[in-house]
Tab-separated table of C-alpha atoms in Angstrom:
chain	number	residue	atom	x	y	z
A	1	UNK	CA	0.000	0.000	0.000
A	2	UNK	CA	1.148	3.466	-0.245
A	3	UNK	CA	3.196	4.981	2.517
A	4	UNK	CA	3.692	8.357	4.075
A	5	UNK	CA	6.198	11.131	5.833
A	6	UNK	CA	10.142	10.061	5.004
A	7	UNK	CA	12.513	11.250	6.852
A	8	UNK	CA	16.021	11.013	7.177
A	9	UNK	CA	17.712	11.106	10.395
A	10	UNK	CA	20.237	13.675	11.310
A	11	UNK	CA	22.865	11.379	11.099
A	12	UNK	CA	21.962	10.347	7.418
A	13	UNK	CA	22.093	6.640	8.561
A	14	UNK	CA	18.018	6.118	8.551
A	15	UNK	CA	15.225	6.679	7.165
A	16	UNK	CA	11.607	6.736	8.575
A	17	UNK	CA	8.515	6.583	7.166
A	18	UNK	CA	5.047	5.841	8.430
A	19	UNK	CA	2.418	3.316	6.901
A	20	UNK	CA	-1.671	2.318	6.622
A	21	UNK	CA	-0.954	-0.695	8.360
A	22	UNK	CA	-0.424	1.647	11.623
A	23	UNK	CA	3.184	1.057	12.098
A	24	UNK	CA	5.906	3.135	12.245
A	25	UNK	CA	9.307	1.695	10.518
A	26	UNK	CA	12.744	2.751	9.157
A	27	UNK	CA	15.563	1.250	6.951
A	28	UNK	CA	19.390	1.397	6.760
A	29	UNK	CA	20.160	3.493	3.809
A	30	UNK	CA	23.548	1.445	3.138
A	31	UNK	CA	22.009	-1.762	3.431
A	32	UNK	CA	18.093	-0.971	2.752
A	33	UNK	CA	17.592	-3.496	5.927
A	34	UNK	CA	14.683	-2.422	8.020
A	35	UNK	CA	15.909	-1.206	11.616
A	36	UNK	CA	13.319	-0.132	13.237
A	37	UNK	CA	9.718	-1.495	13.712
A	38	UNK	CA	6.332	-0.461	15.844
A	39	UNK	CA	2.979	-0.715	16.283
A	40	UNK	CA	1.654	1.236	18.874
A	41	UNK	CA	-0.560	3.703	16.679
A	42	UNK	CA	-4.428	2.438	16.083
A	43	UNK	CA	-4.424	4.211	12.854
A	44	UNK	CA	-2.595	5.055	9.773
A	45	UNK	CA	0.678	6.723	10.384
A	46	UNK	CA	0.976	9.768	8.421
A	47	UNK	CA	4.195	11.181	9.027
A	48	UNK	CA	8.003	10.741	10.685
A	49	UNK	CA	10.979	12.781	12.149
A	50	UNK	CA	14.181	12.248	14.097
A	51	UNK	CA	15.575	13.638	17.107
A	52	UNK	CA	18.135	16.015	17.129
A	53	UNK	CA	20.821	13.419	18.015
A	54	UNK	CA	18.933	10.610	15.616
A	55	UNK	CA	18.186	8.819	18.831
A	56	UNK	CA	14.672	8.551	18.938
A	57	UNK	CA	11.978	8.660	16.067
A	58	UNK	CA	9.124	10.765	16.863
A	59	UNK	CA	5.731	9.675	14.260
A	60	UNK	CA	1.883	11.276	14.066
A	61	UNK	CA	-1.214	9.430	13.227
A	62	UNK	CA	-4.769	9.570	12.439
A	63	UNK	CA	-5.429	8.175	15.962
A	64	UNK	CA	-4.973	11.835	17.144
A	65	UNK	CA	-1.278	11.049	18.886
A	66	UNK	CA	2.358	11.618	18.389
A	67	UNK	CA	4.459	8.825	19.616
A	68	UNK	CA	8.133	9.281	21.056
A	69	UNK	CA	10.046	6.111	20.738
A	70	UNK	CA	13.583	4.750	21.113
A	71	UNK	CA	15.337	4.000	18.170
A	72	UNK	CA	17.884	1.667	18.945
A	73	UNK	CA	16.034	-0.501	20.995
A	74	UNK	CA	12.520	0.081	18.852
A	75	UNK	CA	10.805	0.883	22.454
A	76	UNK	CA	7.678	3.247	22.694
A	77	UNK	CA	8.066	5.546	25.389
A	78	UNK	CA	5.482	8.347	25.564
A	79	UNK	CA	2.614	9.990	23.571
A	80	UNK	CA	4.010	13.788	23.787
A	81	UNK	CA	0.052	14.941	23.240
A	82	UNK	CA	-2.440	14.500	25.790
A	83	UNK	CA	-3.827	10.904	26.305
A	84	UNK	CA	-7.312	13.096	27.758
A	85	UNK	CA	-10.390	11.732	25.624
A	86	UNK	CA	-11.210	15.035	23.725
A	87	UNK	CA	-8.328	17.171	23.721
A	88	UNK	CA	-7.343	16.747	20.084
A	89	UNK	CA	-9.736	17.148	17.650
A	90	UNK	CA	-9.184	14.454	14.877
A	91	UNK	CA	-5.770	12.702	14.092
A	92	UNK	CA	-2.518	14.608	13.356
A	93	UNK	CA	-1.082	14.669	9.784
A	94	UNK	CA	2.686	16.589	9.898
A	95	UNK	CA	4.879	17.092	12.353
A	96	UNK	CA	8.829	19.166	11.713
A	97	UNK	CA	11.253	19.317	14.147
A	98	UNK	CA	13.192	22.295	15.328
A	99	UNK	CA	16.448	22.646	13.204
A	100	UNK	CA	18.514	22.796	16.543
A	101	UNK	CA	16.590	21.692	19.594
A	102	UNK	CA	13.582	18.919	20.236
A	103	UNK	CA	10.850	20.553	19.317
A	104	UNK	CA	7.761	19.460	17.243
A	105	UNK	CA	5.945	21.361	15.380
A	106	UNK	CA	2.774	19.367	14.138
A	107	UNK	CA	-0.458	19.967	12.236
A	108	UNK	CA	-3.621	18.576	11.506
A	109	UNK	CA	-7.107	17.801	11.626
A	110	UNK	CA	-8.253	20.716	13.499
A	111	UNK	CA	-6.315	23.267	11.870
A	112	UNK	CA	-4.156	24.837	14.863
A	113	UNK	CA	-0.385	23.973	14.213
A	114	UNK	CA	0.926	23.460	17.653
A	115	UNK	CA	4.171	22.803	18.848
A	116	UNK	CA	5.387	20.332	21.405
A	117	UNK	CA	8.669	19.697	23.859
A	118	UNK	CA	9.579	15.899	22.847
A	119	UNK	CA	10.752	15.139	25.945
A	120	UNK	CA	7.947	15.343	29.428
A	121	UNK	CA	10.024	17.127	32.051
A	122	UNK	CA	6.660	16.927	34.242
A	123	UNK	CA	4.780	13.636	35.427
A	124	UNK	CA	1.812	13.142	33.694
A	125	UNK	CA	-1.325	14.085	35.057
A	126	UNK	CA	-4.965	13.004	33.500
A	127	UNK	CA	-6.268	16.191	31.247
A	128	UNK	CA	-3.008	17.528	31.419
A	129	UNK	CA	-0.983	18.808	27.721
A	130	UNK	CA	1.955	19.906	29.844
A	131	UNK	CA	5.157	19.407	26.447
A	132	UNK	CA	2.765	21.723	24.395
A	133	UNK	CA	4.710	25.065	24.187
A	134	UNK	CA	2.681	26.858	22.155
A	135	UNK	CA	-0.593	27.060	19.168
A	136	UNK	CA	-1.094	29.380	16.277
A	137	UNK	CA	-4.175	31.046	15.163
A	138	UNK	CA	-6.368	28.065	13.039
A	139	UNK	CA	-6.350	27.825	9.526
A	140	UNK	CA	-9.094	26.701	7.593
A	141	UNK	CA	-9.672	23.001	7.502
A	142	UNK	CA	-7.102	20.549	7.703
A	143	UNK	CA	-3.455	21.237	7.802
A	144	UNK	CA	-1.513	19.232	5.396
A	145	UNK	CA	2.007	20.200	5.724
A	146	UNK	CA	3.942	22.092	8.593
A	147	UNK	CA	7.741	23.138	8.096
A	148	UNK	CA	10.034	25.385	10.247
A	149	UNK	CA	12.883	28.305	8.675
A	150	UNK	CA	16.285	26.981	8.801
A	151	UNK	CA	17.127	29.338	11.903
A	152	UNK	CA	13.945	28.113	13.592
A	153	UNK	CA	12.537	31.415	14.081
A	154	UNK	CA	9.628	30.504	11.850
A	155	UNK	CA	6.818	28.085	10.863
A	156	UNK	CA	5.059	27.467	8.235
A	157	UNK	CA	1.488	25.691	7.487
A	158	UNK	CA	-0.373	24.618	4.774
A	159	UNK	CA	-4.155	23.605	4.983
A	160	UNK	CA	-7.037	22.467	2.801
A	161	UNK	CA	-10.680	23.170	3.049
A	162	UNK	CA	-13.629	22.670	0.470
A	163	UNK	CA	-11.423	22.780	-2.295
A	164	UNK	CA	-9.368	25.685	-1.441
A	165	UNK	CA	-6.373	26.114	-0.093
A	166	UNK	CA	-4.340	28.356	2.580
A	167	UNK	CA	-0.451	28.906	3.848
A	168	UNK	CA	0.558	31.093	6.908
A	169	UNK	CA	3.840	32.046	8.336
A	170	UNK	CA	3.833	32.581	12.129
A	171	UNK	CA	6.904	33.814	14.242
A	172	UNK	CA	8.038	30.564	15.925
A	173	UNK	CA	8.557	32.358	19.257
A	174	UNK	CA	5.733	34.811	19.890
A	175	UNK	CA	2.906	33.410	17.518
A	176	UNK	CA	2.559	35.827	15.488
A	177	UNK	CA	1.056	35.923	11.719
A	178	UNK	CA	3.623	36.956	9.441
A	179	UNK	CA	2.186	35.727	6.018
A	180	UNK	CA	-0.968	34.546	4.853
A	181	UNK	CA	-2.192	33.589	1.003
A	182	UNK	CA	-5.322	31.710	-0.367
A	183	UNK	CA	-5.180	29.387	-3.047
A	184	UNK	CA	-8.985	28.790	-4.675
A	185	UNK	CA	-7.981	26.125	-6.941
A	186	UNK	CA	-7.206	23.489	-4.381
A	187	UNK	CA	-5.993	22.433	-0.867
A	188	UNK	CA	-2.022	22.594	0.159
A	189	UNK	CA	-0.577	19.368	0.777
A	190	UNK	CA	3.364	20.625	1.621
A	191	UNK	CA	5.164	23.585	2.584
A	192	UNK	CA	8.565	24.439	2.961
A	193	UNK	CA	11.341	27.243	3.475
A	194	UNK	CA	14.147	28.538	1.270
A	195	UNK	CA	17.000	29.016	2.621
A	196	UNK	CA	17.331	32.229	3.576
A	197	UNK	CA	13.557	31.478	4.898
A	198	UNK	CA	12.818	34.794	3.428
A	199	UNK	CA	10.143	32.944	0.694
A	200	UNK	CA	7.899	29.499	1.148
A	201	UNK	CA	6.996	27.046	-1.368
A	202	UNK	CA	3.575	25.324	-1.135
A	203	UNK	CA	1.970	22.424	-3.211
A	204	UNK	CA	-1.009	20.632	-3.635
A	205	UNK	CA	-4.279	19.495	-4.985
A	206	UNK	CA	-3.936	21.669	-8.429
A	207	UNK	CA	-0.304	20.209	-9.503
A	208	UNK	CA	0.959	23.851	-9.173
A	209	UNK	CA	3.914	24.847	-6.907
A	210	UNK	CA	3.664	28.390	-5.814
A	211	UNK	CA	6.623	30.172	-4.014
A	212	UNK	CA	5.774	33.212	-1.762
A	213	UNK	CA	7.751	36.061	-0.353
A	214	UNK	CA	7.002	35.934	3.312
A	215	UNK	CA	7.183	39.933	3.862
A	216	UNK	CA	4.093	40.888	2.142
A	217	UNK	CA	2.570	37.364	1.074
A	218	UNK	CA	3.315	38.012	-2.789
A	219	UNK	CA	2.946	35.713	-5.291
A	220	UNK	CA	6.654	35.170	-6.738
A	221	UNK	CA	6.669	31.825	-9.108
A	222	UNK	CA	3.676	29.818	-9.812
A	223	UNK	CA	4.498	27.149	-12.377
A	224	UNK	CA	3.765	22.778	-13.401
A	225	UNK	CA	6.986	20.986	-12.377
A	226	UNK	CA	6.110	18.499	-15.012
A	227	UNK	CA	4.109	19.177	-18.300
A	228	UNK	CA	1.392	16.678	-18.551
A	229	UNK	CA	0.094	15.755	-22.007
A	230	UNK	CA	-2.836	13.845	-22.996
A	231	UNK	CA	-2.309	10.150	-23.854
A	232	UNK	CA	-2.978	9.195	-27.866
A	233	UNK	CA	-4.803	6.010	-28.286
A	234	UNK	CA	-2.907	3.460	-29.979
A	235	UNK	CA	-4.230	2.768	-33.465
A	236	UNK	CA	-4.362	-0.844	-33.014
A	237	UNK	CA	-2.801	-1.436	-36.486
């Protein structure tokens, strides 16, 4: 079946990737032997990272959690979202971690991005959500795709609703809105930064990629990576 979120690990030694079956698993890249194996979502996983240090594999799922686990020993060790019946609102689809430090930014369902500690530095108390650091003004409908600058000072999020589409920047450390552009023809699927994290690129439903300058939300590219042309129906001579 189809399957979802690659990642490579810092260390360039791994990749993860998430599948329908509701496991989480990752291969050597040398050897292409899989090295890392789990279970402990109830739904499909949708998407993968890595620790800062490539120690532990962090993965998000339509059963509304994000799972920290162990790599080397493949053990689960903690859902970093709350465990409290109702305090997400539908599963989780992205997740990016922090270019320098472990933290998660994730997205989905409910259209907040949010981001997380990975690691609980408080014991766990029912209806608690005590690793979330902080949650951004909703976009519309489901967020797809969830990215942060290259300096970590930023975040971006893409989301899909009714057949349109949205992207927002947001200051990674205050909240803030710096960007925002709607795309009628179609939902966003995947974001990301430049380099310079001065533009985003965003993808989706229409085919299009679009990049954006994220001082004043213009429109700077909008183009077809490929150039689709219609099949001719063989003769049958």
């Amino acid at each position: 079946d189809t399957l979802y979120g690659a990642a490579w690990s810092p260390n360039q030694k791994f990749v993860a990737f998430g599948c329908p079956d509701n496991t989480v698993r990752a291969i050597d890249v040398e050897t292409g032997k899989q090295v890392f194996f789990s279970g402990a979502h109830n739904d499909w996983v949708l998407d993968t990272t890595f620790s800062v240090n490539s120690d532990h594999v962090i993965s998000v799922s339509r059963d509304m959690s994000m799972k920290l686990f162990h790599f080397e020993t493949q053990r689960f060790i903690d859902n970093v979202t709350s465990i409290t019946p109702g305090a997400l609102k539908g599963g989780l689809n992205a997740i990016s971690r922090h270019p320098t430090k472990d933290e998660l930014l994730v997205g989905g369902a409910d259209g907040t991005p949010k981001i997380f500690k990975m690691v609980r530095d408080k014991v766990r108390q029912i209806g608690d959500n005590s690793n979330q650091i902080r949650e951004f003004e909703p976009l519309p409908g489901r967020v797809y795709g969830v990215a942060y600058s290259r300096d970590g000072n930023r975040v971006v999020a893409g989301s899909s609703l009714n057949g349109k589409g949205e992207v927002r920047v947001y200051d990674a450390n205050d909240g803030k809105q710096l960007m925002r552009a709607e795309i009628p023809t179609g939902g966003v699927f995947s974001v990301a930064f430049s380099v310079d994290g001065n533009s985003v690129a965003a993808a989706g439903f229409d085919g299009r990629i679009r990049f954006y300058q994220v001082s004043d939300g213009s429109l700077l590219k909008d183009f077809l990576p490929i150039d689709v042309q219609p099949t001719v129906a063989a003769s049958g001579n």
